[in-house]
PDB file of N, CA and C in Angstrom:
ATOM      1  N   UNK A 261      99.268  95.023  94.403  1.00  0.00           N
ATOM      2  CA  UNK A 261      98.790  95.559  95.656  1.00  0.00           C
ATOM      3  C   UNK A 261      97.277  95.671  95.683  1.00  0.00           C
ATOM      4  N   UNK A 262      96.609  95.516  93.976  1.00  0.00           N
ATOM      5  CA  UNK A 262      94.951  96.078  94.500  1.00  0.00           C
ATOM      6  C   UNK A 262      94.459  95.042  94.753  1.00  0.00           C
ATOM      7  N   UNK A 263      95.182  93.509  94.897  1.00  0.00           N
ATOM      8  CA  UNK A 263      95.025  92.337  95.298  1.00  0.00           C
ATOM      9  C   UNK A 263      94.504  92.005  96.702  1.00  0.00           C
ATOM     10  N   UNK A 264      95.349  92.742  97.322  1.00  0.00           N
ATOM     11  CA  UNK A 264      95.780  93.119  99.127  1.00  0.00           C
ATOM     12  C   UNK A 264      94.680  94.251  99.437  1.00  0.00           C
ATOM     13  N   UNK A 265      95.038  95.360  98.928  1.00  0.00           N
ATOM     14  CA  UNK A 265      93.932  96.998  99.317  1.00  0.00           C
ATOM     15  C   UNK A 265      92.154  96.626  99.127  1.00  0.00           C
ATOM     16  N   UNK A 266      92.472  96.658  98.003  1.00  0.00           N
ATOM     17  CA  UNK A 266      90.771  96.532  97.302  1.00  0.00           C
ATOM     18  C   UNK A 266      89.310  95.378  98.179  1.00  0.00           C
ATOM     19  N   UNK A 267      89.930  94.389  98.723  1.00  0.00           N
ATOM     20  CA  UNK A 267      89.171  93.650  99.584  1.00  0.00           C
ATOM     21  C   UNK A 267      89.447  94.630 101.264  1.00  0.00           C
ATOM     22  N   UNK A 268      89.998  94.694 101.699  1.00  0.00           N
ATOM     23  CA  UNK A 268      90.126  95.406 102.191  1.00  0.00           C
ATOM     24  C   UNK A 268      89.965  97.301 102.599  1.00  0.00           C
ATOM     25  N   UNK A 269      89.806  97.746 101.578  1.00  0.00           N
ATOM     26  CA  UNK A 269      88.735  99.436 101.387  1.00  0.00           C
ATOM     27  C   UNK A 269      90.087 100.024 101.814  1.00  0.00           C
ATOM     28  N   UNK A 270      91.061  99.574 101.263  1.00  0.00           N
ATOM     29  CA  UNK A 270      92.493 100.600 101.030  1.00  0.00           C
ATOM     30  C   UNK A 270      92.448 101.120  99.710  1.00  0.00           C
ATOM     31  N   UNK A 271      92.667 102.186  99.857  1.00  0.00           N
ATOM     32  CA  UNK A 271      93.070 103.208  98.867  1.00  0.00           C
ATOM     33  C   UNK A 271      94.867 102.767  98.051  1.00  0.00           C
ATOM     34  N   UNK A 272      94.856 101.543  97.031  1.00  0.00           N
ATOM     35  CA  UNK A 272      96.045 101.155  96.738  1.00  0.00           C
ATOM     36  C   UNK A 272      96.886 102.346  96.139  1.00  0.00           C
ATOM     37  N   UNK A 273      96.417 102.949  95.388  1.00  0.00           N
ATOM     38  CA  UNK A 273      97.159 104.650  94.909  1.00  0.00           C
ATOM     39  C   UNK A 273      97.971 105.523  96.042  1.00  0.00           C
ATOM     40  N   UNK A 274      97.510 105.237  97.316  1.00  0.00           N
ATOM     41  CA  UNK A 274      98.139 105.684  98.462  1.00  0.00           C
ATOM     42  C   UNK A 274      99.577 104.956  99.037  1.00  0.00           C
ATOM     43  N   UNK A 275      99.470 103.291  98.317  1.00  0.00           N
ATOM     44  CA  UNK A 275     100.386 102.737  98.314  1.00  0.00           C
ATOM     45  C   UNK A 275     101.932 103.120  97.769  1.00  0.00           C
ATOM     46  N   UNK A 276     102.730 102.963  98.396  1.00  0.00           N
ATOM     47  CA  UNK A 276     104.295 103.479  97.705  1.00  0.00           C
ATOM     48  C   UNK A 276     105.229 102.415  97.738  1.00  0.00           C
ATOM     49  N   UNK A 277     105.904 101.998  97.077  1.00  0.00           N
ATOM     50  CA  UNK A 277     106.916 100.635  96.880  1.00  0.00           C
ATOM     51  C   UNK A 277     108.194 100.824  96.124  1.00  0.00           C
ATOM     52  N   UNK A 278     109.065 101.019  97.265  1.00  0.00           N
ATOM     53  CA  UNK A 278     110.410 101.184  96.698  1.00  0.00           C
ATOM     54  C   UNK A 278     111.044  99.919  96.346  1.00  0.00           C
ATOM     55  N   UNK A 279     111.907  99.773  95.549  1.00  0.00           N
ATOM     56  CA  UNK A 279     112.641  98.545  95.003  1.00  0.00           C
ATOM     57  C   UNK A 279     113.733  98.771  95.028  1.00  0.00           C
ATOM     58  N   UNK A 280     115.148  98.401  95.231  1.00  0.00           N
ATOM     59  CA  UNK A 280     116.438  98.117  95.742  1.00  0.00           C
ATOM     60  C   UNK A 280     117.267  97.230  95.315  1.00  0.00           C
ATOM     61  N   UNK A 281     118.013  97.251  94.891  1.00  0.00           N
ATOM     62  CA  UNK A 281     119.127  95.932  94.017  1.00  0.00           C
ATOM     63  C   UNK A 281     119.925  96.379  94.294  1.00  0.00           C
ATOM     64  N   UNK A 282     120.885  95.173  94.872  1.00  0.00           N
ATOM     65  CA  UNK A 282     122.867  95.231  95.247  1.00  0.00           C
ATOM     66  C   UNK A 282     123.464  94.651  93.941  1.00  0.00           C
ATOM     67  N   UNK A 283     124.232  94.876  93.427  1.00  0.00           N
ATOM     68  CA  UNK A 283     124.784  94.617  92.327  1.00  0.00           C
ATOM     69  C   UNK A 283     125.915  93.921  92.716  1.00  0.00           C
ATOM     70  N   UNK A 284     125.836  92.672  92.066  1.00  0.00           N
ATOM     71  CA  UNK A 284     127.014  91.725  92.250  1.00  0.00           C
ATOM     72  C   UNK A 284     128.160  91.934  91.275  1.00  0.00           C
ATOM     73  N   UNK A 285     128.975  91.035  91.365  1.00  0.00           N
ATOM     74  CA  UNK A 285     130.127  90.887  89.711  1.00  0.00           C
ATOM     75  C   UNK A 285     130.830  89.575  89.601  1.00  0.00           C
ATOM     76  N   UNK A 286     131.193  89.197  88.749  1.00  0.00           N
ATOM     77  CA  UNK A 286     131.383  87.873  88.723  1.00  0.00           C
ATOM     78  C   UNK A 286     131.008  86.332  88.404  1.00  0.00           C
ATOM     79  N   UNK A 287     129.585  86.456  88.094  1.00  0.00           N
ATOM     80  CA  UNK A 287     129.005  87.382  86.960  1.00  0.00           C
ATOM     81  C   UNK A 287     128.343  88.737  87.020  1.00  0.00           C
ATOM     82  N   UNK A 288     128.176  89.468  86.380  1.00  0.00           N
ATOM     83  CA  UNK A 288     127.838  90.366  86.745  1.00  0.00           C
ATOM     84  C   UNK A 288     126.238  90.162  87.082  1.00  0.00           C
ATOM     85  N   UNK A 289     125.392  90.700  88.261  1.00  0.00           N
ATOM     86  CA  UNK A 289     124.034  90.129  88.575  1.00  0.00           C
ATOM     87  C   UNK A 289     123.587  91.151  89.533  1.00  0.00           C
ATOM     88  N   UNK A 290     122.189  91.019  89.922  1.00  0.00           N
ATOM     89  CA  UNK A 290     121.747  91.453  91.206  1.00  0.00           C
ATOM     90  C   UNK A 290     121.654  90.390  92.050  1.00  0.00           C
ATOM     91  N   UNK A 291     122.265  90.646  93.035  1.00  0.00           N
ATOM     92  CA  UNK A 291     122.607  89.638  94.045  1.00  0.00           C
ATOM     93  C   UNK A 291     121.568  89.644  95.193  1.00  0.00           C
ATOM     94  N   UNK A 292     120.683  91.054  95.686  1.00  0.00           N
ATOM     95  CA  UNK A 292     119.822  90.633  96.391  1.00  0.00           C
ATOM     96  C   UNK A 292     118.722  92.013  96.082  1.00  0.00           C
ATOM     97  N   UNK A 293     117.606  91.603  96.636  1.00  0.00           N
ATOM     98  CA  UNK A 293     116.491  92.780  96.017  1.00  0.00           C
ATOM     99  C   UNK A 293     115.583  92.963  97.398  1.00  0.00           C
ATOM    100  N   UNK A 294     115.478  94.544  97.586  1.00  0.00           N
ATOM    101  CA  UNK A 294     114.765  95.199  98.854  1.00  0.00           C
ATOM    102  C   UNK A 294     113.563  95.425  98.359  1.00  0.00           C
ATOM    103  N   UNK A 295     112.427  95.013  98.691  1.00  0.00           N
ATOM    104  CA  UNK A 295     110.802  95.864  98.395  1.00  0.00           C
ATOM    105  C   UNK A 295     110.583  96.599  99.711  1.00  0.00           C
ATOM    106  N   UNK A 296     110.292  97.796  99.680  1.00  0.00           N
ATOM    107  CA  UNK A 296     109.743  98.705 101.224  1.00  0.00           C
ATOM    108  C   UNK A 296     108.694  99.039 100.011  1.00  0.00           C
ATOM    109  N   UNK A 297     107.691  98.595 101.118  1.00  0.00           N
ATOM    110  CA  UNK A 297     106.049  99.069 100.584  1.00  0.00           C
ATOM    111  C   UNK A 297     105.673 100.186 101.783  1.00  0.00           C
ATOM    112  N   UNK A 298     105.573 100.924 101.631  1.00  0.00           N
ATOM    113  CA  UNK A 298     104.646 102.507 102.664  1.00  0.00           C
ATOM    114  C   UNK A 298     103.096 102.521 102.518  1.00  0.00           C
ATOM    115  N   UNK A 299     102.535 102.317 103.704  1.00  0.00           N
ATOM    116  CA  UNK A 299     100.915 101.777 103.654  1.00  0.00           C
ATOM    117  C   UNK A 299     100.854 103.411 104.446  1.00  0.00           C
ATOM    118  N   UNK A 300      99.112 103.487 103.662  1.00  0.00           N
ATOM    119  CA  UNK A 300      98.892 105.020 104.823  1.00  0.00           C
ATOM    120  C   UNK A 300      98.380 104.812 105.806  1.00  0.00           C
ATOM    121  N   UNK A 301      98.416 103.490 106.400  1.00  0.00           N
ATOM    122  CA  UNK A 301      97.787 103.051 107.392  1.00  0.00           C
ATOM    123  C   UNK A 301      98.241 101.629 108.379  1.00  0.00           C
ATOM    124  N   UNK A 302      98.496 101.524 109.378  1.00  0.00           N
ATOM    125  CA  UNK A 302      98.907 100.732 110.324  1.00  0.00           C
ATOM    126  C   UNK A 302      98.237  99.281 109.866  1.00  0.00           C
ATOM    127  N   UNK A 303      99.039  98.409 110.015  1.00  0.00           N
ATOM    128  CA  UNK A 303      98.297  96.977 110.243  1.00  0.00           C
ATOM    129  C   UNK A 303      98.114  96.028 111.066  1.00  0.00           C
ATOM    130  N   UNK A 304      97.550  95.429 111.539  1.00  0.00           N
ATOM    131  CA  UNK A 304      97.537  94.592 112.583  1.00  0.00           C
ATOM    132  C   UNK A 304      98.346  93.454 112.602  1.00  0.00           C
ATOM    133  N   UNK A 305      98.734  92.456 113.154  1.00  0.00           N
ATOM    134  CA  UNK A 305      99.331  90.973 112.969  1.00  0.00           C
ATOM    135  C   UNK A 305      98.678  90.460 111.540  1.00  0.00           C
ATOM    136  N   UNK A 306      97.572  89.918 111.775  1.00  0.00           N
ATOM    137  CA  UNK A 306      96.988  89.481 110.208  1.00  0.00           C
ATOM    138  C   UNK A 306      97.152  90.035 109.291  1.00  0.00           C
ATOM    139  N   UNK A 307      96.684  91.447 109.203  1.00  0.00           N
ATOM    140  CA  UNK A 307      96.918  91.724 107.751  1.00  0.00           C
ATOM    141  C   UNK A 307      98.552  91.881 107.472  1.00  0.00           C
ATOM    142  N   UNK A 308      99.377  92.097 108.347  1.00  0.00           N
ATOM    143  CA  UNK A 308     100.940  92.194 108.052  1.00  0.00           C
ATOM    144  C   UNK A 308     101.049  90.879 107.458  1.00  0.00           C
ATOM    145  N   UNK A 309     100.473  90.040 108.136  1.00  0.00           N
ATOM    146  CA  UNK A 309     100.706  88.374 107.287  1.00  0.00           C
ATOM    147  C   UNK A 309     100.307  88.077 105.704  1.00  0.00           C
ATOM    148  N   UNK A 310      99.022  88.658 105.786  1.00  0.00           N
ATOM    149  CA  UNK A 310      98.160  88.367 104.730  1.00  0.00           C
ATOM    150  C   UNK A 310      98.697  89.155 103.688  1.00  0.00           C
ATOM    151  N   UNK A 311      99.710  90.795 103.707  1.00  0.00           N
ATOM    152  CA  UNK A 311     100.457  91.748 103.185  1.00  0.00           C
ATOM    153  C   UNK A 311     101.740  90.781 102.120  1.00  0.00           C
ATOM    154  N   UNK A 312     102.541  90.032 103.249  1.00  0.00           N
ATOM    155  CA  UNK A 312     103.595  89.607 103.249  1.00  0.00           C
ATOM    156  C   UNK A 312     103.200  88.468 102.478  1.00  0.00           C
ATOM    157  N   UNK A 313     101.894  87.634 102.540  1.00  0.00           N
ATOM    158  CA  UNK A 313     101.832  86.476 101.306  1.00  0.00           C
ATOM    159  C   UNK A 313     101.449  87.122  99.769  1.00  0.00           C
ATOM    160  N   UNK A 314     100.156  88.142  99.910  1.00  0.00           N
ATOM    161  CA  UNK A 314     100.146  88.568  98.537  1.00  0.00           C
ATOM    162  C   UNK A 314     101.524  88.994  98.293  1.00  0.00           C
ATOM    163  N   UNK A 315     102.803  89.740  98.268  1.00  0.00           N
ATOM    164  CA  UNK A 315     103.447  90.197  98.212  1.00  0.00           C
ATOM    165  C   UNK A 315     104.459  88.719  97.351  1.00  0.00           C
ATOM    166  N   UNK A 316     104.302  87.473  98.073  1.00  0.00           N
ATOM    167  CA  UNK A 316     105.388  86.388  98.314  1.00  0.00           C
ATOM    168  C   UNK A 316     104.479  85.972  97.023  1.00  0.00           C
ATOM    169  N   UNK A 317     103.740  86.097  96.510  1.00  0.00           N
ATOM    170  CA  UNK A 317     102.863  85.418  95.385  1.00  0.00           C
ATOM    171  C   UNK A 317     102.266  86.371  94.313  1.00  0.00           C
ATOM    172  N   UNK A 318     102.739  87.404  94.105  1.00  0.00           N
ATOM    173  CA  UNK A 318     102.710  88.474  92.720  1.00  0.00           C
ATOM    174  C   UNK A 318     103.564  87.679  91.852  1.00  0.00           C
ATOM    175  N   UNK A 319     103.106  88.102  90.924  1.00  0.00           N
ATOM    176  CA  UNK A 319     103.916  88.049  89.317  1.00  0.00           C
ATOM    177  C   UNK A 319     105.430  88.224  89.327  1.00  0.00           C
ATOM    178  N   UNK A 320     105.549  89.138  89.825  1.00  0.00           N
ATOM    179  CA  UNK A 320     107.309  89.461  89.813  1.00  0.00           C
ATOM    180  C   UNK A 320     107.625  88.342  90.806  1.00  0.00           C
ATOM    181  N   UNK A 321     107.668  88.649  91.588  1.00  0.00           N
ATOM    182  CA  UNK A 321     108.071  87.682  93.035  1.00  0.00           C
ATOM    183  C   UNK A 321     108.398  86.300  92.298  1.00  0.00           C
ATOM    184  N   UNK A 322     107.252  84.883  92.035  1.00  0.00           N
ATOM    185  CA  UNK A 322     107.116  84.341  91.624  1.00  0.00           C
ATOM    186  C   UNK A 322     108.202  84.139  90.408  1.00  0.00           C
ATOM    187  N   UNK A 323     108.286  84.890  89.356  1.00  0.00           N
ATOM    188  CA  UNK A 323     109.087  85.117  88.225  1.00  0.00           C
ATOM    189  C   UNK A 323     110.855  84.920  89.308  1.00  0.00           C
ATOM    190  N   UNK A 324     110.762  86.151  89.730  1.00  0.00           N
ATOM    191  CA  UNK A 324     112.180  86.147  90.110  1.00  0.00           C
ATOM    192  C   UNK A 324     112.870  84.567  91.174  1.00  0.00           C
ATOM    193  N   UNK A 325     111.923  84.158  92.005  1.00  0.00           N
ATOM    194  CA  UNK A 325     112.351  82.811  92.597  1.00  0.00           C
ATOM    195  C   UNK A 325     112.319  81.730  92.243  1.00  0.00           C
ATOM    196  N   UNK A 326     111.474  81.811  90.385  1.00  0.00           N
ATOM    197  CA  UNK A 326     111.698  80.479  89.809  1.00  0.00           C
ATOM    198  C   UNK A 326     112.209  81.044  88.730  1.00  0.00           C
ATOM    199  N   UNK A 327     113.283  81.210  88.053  1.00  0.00           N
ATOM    200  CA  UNK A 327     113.813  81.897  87.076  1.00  0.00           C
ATOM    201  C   UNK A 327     113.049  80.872  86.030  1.00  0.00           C
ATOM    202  N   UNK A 328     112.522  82.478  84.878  1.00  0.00           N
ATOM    203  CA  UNK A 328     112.041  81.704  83.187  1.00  0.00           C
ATOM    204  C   UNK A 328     113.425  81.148  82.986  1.00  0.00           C
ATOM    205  N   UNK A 329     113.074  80.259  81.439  1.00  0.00           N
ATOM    206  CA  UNK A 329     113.975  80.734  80.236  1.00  0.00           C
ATOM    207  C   UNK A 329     113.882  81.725  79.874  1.00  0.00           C
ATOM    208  N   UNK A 330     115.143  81.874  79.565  1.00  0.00           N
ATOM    209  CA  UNK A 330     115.577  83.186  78.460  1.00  0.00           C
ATOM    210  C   UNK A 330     116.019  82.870  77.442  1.00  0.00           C
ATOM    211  N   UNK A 331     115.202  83.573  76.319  1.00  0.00           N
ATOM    212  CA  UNK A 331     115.288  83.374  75.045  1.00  0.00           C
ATOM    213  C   UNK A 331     115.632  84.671  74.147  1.00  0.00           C
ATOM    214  N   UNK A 332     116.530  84.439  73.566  1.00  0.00           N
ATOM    215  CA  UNK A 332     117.534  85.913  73.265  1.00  0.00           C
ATOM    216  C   UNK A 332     117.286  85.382  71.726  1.00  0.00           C
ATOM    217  N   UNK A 333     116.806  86.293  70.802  1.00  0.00           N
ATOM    218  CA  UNK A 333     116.538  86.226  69.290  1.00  0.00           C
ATOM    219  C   UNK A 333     117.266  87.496  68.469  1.00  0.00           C
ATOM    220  N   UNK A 334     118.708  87.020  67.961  1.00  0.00           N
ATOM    221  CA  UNK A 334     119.216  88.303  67.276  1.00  0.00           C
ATOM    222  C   UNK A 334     118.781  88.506  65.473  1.00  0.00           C
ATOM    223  N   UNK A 335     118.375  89.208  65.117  1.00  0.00           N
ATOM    224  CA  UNK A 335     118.239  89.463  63.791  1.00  0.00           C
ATOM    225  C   UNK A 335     119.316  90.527  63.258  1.00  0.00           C
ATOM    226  N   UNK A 336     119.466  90.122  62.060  1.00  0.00           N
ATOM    227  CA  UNK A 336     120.857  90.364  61.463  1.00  0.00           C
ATOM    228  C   UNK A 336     120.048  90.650  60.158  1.00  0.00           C
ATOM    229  N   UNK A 337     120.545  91.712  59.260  1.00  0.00           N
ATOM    230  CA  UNK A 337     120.555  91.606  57.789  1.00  0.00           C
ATOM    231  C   UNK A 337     120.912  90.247  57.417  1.00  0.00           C
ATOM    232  N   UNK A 338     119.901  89.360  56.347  1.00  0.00           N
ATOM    233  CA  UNK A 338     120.919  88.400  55.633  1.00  0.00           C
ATOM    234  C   UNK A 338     122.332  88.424  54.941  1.00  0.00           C
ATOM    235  N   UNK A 339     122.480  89.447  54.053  1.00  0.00           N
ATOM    236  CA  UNK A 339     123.725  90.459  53.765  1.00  0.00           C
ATOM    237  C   UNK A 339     124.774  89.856  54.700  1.00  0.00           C
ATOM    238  N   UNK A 340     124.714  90.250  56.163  1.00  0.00           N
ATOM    239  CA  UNK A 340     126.035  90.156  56.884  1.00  0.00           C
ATOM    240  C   UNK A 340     126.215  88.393  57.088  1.00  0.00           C
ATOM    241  N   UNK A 341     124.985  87.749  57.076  1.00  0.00           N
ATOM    242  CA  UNK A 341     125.531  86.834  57.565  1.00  0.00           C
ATOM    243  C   UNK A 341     125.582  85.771  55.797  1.00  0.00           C
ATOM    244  N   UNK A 342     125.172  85.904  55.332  1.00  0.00           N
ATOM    245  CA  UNK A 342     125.390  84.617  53.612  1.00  0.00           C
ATOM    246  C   UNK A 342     125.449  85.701  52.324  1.00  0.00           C
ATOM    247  N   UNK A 343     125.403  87.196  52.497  1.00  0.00           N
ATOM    248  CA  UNK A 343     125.864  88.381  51.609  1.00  0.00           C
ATOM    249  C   UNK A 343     124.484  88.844  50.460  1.00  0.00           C
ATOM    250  N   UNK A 344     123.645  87.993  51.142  1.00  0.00           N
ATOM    251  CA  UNK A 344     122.260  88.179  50.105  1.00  0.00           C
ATOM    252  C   UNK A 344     121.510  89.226  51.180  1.00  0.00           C
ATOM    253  N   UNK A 345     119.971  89.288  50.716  1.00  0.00           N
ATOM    254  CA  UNK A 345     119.159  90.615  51.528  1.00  0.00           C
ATOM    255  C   UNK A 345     118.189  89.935  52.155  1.00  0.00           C
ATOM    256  N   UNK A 346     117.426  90.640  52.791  1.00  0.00           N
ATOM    257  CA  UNK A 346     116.437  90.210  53.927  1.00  0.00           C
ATOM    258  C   UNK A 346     117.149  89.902  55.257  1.00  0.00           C
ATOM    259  N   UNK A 347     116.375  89.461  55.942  1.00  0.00           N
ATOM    260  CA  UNK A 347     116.890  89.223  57.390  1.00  0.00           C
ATOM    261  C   UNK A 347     116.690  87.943  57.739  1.00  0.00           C
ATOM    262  N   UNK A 348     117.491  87.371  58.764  1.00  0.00           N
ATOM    263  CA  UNK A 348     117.348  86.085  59.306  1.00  0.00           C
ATOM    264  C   UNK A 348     117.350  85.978  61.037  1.00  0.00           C
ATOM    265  N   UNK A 349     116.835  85.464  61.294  1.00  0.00           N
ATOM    266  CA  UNK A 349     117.388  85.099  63.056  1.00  0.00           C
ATOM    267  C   UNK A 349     118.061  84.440  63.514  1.00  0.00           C
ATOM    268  N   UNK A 350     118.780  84.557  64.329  1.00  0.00           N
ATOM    269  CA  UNK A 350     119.249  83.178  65.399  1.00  0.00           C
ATOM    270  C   UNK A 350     118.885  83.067  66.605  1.00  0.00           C
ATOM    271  N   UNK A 351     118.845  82.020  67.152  1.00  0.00           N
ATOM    272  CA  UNK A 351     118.084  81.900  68.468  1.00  0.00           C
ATOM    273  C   UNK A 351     119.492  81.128  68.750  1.00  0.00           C
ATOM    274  N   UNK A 352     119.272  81.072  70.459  1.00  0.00           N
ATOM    275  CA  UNK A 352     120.466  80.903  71.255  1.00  0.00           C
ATOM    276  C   UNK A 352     119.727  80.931  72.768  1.00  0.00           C
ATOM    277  N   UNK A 353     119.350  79.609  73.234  1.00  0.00           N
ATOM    278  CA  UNK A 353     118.488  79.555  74.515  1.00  0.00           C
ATOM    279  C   UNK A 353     119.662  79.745  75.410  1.00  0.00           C
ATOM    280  N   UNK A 354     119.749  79.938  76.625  1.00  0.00           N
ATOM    281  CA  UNK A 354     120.653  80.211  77.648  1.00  0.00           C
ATOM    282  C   UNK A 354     120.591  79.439  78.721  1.00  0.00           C
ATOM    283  N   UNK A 355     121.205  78.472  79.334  1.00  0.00           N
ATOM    284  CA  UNK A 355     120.901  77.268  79.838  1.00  0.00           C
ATOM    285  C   UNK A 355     119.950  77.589  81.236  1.00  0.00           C
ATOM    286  N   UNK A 356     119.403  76.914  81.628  1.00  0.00           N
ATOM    287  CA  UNK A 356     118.334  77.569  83.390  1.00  0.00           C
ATOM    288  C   UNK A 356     120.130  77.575  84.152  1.00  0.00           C
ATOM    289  N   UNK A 357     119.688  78.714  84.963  1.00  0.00           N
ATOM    290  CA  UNK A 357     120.869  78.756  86.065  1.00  0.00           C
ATOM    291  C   UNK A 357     120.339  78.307  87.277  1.00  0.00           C
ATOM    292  N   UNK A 358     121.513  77.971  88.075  1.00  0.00           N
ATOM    293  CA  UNK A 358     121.932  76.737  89.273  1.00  0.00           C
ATOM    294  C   UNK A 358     121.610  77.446  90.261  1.00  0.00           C
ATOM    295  N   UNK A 359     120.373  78.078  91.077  1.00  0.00           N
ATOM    296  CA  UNK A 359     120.472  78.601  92.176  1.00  0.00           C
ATOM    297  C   UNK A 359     120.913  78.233  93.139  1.00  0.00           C
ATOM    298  N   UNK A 360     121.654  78.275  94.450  1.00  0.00           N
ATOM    299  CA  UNK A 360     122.385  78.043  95.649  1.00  0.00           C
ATOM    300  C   UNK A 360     121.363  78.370  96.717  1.00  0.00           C
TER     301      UNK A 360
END
């Protein structure tokens, strides 16, 4: 947000941003996500626009509409897994999922 405020002489700390997730199943997932941002101040046409692109182009945003890999690294005592000591890892990438 101090992306949006700060050129602008908004006070971003005044900013409030609720976040919202419906929970799917089947797999189990969040199926859709609410942002309500609370400005202490009215905006005009433009800046509602100019609001709505920084917003469409943050870090999260971005992240969530192009899904990373996920890379899941379990460490185990060596012990459990060949009965000797120290630790080992396994890695196990998780294939990109099929958005619709």
């Amino acid at each position: 947000m101090a992306q949006f405020c700060e050129p602008r002489h908004l006070d971003s700390d005044a900013v409030e941003i609720e976040v919202e997730g419906d929970l799917m199943h089947n797999p189990g997932r969040i199926g859709a996500i609410t942002v309500k941002v609370a400005l202490p101040v009215e905006l005009d046409e433009d800046r509602l626009k100019a609001l709505l692109r920084t917003v469409s182009h943050c870090t999260i945003h971005n992240t969530l509409t192009a899904a990373p890999d996920i890379r899941v690294h379990v460490e185990t005592p060596v012990a459990a897994i060949s009965g000797g000591s120290g630790s080992a890892t396994a890695t196990r990438e998780r294939p990109e999922p099929q958005w619709r």
